[in-house]
PDB file of C-alpha atoms in Angstrom:
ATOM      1  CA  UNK U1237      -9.762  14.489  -7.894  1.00  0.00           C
ATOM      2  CA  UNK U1238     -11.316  18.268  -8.133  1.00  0.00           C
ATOM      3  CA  UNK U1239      -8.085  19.343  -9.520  1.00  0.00           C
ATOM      4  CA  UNK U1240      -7.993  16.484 -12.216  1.00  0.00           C
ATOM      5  CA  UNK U1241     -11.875  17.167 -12.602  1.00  0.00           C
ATOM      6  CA  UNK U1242     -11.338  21.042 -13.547  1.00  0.00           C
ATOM      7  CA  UNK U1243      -8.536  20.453 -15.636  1.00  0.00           C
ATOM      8  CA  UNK U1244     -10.149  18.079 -18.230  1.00  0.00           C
ATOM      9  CA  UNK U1245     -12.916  20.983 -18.051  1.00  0.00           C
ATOM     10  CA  UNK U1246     -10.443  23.072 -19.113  1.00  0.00           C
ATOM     11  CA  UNK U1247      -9.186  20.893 -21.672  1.00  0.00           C
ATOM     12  CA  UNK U1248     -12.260  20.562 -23.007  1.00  0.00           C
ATOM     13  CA  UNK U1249     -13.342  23.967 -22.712  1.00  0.00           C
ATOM     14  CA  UNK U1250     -10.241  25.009 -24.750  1.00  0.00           C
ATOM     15  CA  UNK U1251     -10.609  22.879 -27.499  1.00  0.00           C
ATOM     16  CA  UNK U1252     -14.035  23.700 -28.151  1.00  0.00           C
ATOM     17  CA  UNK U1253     -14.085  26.650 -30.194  1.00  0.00           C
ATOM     18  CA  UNK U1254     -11.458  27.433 -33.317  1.00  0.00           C
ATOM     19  CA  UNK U1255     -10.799  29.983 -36.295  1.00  0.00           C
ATOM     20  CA  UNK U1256     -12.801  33.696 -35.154  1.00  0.00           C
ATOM     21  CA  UNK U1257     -13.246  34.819 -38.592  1.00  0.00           C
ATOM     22  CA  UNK U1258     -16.342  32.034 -39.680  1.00  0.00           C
ATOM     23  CA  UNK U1259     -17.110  31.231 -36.018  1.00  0.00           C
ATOM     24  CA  UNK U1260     -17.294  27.956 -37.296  1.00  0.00           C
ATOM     25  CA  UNK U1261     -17.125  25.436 -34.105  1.00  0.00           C
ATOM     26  CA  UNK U1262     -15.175  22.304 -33.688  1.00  0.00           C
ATOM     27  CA  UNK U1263     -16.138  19.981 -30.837  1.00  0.00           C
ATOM     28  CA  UNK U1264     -13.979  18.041 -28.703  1.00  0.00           C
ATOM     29  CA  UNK U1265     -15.578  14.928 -30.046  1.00  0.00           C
ATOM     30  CA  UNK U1266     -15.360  12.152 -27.648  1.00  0.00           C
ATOM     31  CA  UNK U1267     -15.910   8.997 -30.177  1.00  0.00           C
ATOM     32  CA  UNK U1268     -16.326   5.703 -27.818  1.00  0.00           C
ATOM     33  CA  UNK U1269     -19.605   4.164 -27.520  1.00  0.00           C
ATOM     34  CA  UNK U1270     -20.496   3.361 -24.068  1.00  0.00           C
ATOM     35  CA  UNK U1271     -20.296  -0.182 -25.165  1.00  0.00           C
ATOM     36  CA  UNK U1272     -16.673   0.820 -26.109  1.00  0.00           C
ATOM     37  CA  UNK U1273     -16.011   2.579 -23.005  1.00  0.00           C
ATOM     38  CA  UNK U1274     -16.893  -0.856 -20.875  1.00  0.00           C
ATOM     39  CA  UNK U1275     -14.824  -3.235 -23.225  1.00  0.00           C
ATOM     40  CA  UNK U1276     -11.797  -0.742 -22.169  1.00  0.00           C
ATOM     41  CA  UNK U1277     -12.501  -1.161 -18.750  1.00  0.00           C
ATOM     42  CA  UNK U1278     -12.748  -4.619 -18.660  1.00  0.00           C
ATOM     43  CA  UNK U1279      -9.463  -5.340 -20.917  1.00  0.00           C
ATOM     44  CA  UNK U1280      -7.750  -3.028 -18.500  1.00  0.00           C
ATOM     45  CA  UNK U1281      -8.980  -5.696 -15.761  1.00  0.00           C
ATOM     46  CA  UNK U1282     -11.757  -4.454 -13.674  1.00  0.00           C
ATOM     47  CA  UNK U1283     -14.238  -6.595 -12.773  1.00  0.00           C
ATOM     48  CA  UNK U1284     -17.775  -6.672 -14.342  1.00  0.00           C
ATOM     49  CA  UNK U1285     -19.378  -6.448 -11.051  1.00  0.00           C
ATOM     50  CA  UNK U1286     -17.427  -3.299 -10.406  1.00  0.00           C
ATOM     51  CA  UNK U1287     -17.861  -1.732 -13.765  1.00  0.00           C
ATOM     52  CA  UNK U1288     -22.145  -2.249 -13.093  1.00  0.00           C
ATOM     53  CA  UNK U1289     -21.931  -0.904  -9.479  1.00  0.00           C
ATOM     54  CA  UNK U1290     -20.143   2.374 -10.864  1.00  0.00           C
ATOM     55  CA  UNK U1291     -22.369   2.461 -14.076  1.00  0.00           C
ATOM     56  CA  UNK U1292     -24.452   5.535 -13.489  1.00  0.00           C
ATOM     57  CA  UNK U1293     -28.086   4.740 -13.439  1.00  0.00           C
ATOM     58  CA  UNK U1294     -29.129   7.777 -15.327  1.00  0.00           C
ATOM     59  CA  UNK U1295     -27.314   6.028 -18.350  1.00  0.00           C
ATOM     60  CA  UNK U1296     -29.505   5.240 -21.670  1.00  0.00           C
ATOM     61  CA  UNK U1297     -28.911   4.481 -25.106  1.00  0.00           C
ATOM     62  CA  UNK U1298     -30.488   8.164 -26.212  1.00  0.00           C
ATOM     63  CA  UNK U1299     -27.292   9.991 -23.803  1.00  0.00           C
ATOM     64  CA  UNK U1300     -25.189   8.188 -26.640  1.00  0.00           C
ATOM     65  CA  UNK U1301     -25.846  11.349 -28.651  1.00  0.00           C
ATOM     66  CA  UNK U1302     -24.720  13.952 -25.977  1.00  0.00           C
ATOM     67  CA  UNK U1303     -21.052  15.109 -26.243  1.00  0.00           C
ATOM     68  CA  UNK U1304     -21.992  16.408 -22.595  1.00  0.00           C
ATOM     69  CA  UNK U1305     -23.818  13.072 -21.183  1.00  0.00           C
ATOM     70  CA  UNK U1306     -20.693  11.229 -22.288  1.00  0.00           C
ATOM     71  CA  UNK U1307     -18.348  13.211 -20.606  1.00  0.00           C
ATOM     72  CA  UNK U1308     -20.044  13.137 -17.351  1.00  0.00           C
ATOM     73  CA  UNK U1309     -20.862   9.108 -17.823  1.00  0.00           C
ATOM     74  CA  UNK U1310     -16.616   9.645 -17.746  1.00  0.00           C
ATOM     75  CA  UNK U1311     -16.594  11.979 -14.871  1.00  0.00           C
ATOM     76  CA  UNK U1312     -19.097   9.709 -12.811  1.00  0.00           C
ATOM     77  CA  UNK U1313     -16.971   5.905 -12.896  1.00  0.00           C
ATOM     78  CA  UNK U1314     -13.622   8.452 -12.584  1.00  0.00           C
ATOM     79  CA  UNK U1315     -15.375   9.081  -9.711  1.00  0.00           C
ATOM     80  CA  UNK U1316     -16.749   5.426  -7.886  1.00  0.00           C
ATOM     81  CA  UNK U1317     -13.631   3.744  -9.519  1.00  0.00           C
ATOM     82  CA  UNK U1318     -10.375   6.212  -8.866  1.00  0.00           C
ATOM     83  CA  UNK U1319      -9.368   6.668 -11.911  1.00  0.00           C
ATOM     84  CA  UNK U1320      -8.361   9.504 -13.576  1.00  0.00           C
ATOM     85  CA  UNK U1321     -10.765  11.234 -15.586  1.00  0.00           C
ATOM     86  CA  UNK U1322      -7.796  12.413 -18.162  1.00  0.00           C
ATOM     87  CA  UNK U1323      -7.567   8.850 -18.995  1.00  0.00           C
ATOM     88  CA  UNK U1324     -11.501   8.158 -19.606  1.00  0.00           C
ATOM     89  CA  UNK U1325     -11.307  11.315 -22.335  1.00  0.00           C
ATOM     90  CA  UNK U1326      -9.261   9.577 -24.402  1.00  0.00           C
ATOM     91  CA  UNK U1327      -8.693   6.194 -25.992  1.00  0.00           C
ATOM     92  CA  UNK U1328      -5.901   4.811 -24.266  1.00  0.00           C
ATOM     93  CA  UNK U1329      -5.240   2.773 -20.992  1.00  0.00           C
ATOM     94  CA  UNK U1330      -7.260   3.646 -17.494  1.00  0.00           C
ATOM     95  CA  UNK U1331      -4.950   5.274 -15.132  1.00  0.00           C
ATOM     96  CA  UNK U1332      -5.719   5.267 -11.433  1.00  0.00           C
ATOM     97  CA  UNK U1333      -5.823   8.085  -9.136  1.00  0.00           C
ATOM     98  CA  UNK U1334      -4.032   7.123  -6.299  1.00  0.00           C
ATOM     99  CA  UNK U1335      -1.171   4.721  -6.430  1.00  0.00           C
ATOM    100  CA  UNK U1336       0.779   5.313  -3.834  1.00  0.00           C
ATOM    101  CA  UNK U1337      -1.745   6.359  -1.262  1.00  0.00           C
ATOM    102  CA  UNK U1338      -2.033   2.898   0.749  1.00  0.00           C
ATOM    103  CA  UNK U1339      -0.006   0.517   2.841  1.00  0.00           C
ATOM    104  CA  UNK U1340      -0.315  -3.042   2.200  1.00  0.00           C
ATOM    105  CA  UNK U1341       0.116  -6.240   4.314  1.00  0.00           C
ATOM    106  CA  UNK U1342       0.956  -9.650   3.523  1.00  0.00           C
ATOM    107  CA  UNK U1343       1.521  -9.060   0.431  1.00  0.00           C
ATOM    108  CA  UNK U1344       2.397 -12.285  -1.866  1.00  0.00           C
ATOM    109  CA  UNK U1345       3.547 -10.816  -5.385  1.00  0.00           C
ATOM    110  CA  UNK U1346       0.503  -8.500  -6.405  1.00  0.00           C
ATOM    111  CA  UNK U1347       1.701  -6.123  -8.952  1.00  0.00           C
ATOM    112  CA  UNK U1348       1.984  -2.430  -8.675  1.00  0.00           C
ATOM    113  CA  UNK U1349      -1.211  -2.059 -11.239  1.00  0.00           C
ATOM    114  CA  UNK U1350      -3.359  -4.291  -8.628  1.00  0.00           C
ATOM    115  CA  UNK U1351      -2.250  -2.131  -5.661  1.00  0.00           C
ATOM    116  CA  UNK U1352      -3.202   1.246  -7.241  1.00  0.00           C
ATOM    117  CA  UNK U1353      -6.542  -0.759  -7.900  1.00  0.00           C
ATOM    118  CA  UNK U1354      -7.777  -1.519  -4.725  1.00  0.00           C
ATOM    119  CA  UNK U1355      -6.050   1.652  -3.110  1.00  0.00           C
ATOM    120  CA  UNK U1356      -7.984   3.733  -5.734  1.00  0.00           C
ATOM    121  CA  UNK U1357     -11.193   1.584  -5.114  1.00  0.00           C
ATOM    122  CA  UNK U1358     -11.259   1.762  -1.400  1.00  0.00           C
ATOM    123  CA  UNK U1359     -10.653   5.396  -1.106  1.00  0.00           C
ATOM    124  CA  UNK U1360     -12.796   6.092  -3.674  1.00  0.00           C
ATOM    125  CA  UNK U1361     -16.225   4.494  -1.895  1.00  0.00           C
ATOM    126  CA  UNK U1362     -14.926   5.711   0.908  1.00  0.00           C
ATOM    127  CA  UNK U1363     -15.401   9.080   0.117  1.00  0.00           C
ATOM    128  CA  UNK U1364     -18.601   8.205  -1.247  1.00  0.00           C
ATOM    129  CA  UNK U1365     -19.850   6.579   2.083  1.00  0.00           C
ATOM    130  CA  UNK U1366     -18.452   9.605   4.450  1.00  0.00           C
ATOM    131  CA  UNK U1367     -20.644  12.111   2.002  1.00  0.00           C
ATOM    132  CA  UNK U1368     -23.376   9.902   2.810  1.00  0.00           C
ATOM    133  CA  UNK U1369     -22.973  10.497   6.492  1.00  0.00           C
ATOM    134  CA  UNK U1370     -23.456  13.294   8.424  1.00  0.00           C
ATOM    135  CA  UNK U1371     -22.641  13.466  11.787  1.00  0.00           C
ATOM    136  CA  UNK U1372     -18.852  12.162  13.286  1.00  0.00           C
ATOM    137  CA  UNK U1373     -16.602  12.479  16.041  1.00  0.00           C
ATOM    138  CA  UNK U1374     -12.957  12.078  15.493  1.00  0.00           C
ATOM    139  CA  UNK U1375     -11.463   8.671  16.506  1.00  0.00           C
ATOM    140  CA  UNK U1376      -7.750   9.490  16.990  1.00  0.00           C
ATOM    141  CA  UNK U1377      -6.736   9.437  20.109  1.00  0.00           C
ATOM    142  CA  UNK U1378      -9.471   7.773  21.697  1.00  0.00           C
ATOM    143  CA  UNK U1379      -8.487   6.321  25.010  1.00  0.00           C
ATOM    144  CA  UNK U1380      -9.140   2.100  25.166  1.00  0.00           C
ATOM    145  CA  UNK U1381     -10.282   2.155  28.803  1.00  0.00           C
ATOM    146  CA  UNK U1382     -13.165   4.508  27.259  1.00  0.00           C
ATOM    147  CA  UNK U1383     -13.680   2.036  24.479  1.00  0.00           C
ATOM    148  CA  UNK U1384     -13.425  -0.723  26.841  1.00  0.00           C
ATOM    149  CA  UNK U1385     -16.000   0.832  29.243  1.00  0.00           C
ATOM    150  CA  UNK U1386     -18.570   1.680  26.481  1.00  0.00           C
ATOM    151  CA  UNK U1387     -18.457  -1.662  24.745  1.00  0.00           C
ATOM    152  CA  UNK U1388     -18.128  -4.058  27.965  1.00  0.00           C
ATOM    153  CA  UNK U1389     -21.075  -2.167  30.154  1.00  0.00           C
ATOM    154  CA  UNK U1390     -22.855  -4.964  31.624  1.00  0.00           C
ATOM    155  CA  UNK U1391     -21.581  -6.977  29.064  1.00  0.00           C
ATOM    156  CA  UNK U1392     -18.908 -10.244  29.625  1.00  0.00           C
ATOM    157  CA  UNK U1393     -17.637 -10.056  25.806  1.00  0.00           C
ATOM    158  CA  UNK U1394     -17.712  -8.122  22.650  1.00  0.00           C
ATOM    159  CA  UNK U1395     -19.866  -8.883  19.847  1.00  0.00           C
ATOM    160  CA  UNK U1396     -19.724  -7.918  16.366  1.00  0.00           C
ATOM    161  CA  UNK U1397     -23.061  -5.965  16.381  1.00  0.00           C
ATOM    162  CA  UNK U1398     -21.087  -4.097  18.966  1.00  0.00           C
ATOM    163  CA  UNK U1399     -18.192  -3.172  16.967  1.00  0.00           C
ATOM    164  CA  UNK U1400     -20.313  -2.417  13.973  1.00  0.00           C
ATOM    165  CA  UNK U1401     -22.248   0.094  16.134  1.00  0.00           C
ATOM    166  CA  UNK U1402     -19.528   1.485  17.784  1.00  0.00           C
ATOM    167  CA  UNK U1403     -18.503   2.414  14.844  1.00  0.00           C
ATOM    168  CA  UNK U1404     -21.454   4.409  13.023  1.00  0.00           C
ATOM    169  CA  UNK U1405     -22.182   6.096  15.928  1.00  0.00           C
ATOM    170  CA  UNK U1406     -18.646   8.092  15.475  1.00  0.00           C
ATOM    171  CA  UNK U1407     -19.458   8.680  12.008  1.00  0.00           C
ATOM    172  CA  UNK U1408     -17.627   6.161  10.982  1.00  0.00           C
ATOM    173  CA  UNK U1409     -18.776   3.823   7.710  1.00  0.00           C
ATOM    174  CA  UNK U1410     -18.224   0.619   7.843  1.00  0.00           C
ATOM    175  CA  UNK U1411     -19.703  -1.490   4.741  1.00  0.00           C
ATOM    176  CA  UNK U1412     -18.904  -5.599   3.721  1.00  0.00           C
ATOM    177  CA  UNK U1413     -18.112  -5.321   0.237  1.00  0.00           C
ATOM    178  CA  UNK U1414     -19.945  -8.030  -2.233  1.00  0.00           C
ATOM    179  CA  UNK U1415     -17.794  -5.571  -5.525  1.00  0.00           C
ATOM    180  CA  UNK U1416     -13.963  -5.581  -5.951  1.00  0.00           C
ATOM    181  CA  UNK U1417     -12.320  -3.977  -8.459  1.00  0.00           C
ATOM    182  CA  UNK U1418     -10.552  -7.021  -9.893  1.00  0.00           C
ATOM    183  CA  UNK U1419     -11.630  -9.999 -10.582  1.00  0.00           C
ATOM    184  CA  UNK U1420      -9.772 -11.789  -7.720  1.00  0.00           C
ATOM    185  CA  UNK U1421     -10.900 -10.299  -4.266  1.00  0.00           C
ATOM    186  CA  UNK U1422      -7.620 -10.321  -2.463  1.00  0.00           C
ATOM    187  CA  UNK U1423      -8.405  -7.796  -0.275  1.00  0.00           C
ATOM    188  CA  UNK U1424      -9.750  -8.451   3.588  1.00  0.00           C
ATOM    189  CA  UNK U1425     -10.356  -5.086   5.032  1.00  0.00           C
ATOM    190  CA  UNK U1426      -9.445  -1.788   4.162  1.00  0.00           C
ATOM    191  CA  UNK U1427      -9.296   1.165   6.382  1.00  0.00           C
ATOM    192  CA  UNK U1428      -9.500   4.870   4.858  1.00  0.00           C
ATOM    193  CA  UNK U1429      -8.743   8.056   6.129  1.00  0.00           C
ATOM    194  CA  UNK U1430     -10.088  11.266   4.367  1.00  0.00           C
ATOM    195  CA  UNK U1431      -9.428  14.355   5.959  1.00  0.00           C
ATOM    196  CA  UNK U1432     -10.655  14.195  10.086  1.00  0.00           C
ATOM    197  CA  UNK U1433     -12.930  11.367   8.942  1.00  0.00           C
ATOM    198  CA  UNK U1434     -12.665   7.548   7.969  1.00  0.00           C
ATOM    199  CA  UNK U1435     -13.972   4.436   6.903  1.00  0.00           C
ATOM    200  CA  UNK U1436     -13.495   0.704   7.086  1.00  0.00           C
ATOM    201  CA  UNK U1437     -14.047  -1.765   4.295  1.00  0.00           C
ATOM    202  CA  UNK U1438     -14.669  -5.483   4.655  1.00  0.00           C
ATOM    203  CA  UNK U1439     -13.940  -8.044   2.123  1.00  0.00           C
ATOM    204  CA  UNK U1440     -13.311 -11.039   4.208  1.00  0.00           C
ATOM    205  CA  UNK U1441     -16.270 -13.351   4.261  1.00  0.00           C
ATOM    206  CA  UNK U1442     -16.997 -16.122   7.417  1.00  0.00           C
ATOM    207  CA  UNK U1443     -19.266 -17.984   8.541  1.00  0.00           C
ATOM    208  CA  UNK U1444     -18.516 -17.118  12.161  1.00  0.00           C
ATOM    209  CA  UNK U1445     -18.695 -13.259  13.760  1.00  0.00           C
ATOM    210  CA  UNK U1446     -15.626 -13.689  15.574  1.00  0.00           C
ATOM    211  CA  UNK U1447     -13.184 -13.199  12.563  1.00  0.00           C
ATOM    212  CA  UNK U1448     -15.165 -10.647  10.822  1.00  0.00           C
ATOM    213  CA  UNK U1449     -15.138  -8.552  14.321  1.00  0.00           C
ATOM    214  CA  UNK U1450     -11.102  -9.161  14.703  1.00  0.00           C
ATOM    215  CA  UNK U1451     -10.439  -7.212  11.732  1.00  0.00           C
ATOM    216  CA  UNK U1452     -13.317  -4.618  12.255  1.00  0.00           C
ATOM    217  CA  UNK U1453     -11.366  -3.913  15.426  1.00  0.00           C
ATOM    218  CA  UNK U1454      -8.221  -4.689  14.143  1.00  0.00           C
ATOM    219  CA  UNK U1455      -8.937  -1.575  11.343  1.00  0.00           C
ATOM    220  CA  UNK U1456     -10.447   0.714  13.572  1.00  0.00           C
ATOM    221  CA  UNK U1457      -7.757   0.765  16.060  1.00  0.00           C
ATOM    222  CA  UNK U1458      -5.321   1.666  12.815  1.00  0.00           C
ATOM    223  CA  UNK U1459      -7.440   4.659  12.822  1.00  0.00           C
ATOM    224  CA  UNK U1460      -7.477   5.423  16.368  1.00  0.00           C
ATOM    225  CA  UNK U1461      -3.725   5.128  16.831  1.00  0.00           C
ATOM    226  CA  UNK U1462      -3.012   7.769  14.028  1.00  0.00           C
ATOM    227  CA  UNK U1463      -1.466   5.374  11.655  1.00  0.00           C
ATOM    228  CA  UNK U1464      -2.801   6.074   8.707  1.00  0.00           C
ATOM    229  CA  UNK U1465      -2.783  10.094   7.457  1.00  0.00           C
ATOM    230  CA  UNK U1466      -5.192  11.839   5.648  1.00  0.00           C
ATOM    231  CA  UNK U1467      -5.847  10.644   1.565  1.00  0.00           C
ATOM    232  CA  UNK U1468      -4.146   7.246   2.494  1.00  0.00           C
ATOM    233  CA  UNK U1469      -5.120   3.712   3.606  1.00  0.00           C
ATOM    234  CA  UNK U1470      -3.914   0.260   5.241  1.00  0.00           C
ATOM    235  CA  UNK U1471      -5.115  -2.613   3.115  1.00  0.00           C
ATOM    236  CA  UNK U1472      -5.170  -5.896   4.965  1.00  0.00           C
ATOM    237  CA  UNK U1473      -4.727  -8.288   1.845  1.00  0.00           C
ATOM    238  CA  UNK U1474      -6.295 -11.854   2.093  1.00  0.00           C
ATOM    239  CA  UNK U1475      -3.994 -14.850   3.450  1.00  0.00           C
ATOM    240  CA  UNK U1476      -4.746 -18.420   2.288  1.00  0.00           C
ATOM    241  CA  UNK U1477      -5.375 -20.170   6.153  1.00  0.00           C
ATOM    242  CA  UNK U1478      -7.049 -18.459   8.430  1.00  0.00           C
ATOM    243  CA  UNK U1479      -3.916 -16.707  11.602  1.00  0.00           C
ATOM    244  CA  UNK U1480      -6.203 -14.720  14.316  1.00  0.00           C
ATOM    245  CA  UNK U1481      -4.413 -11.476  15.846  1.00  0.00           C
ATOM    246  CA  UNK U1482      -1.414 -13.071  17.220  1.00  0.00           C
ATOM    247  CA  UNK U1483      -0.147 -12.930  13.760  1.00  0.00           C
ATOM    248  CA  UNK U1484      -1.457  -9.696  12.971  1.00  0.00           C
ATOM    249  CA  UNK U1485      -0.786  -7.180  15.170  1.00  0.00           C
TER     250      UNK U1485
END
């Protein structure tokens, strides 16, 4: 994203001044209206919940006539929603950043455009929730008998409050999402990996513990057991009935 970031800065930079002899300037003009900007969004398909959460709050109808507050209202969803901030400078269709960054299971037809979506989503907050934490310990390769003897001390079963403390005391982020990037959920959890660190995402909604805790487990273990390398994910899409772990392993 710092790459992509620099580059439009570039762009921009380059474009800004023309013709030595008057010194007359000609600004990159970025055109859309902020109200523009959202309809875009939301014909490309993102949701409206999405396009509020990553609408900076700083926004106001008197940055509307700042070349510079636009861009950066550009920069900032590029940022919370993946996408590309080439695409946000001009007038054509989102792109997202990463599209080939995540594996997906169960899948059941979703298109290439809705994959890139939620891979670009997920790793996208993730990296927002790891800046947001501070202190971590590296997961890979952690042994289960030390798991097992941590979580089960004077204990006769594993609880979800367990899990969920287990894993923010290794630095680890791990959020239930009420904002998907399209319209239709379809995702149940979502584990990230970003450089030594990682996070897991929860869409899956119950109204018992038990299944929200398998697939808290079920993600971090993807972490511990190296499966997933650095700038990638494993999304656990959303079945229709409800299988438990002997059909996911």
């Amino acid at each position: 994203f710092k790459q992509a970031f620099w580059e439009c800065a570039r762009i921009i930079n380059a474009r800004r001044y023309s013709g030595k002899r008057d010194h007359k300037e000609t600004v990159f003009l970025l055109t859309e209206s902020a109200t523009q900007l959202r309809h875009r969004l939301k014909t490309f398909g993102l949701s409206d919940p999405a396009i509020r959460a990553a609408w900076p709050r700083w926004w106001s109808d008197d940055a509307e006539g700042s070349q510079s507050a636009k861009a950066e209202l550009r920069f900032s969803l590029s940022r919370k929603l993946g996408l590309d901030p080439h695409s946000l400078l001009d007038e054509g269709a989102p792109r997202f950043v990463w599209r080939d960054a995540a594996r997906f299971k169960h899948l059941k037809g979703e298109t290439e455009l809705e994959r890139s979506g939620i891979t670009s989503f997920g790793v996208s907050l993730g990296g927002v929730l790891l800046g947001a934490t501070e202190s971590w310990r590296p997961v890979r390769g952690i042994m289960a008998a030390e798991l097992r003897s941590a979580l089960m001390d004077q204990r006769p079963f594993v609880t979800l409050a367990d899990l969920l403390a287990l894993c923010w005391s290794v630095g680890m982020p791990t959020v239930h999402l009420r904002v998907f990037p399209w319209p239709t959920k379809r995702m149940a959890a979502m584990a990230v990996q970003l450089a030594a660190r990682s996070a897991i995402l929860i869409g899956q909604d119950s109204e018992y513990p038990a299944q929200i805790a398998f697939y808290v487990a079920h993600e971090f273990a993807h972490l511990a057991l190296g499966h997933i390398e650095t700038g990638s994910a494993i999304v656990d899409l959303e079945t229709s009935t409800w299988s438990g772990p002997e059909a996911d392993p």
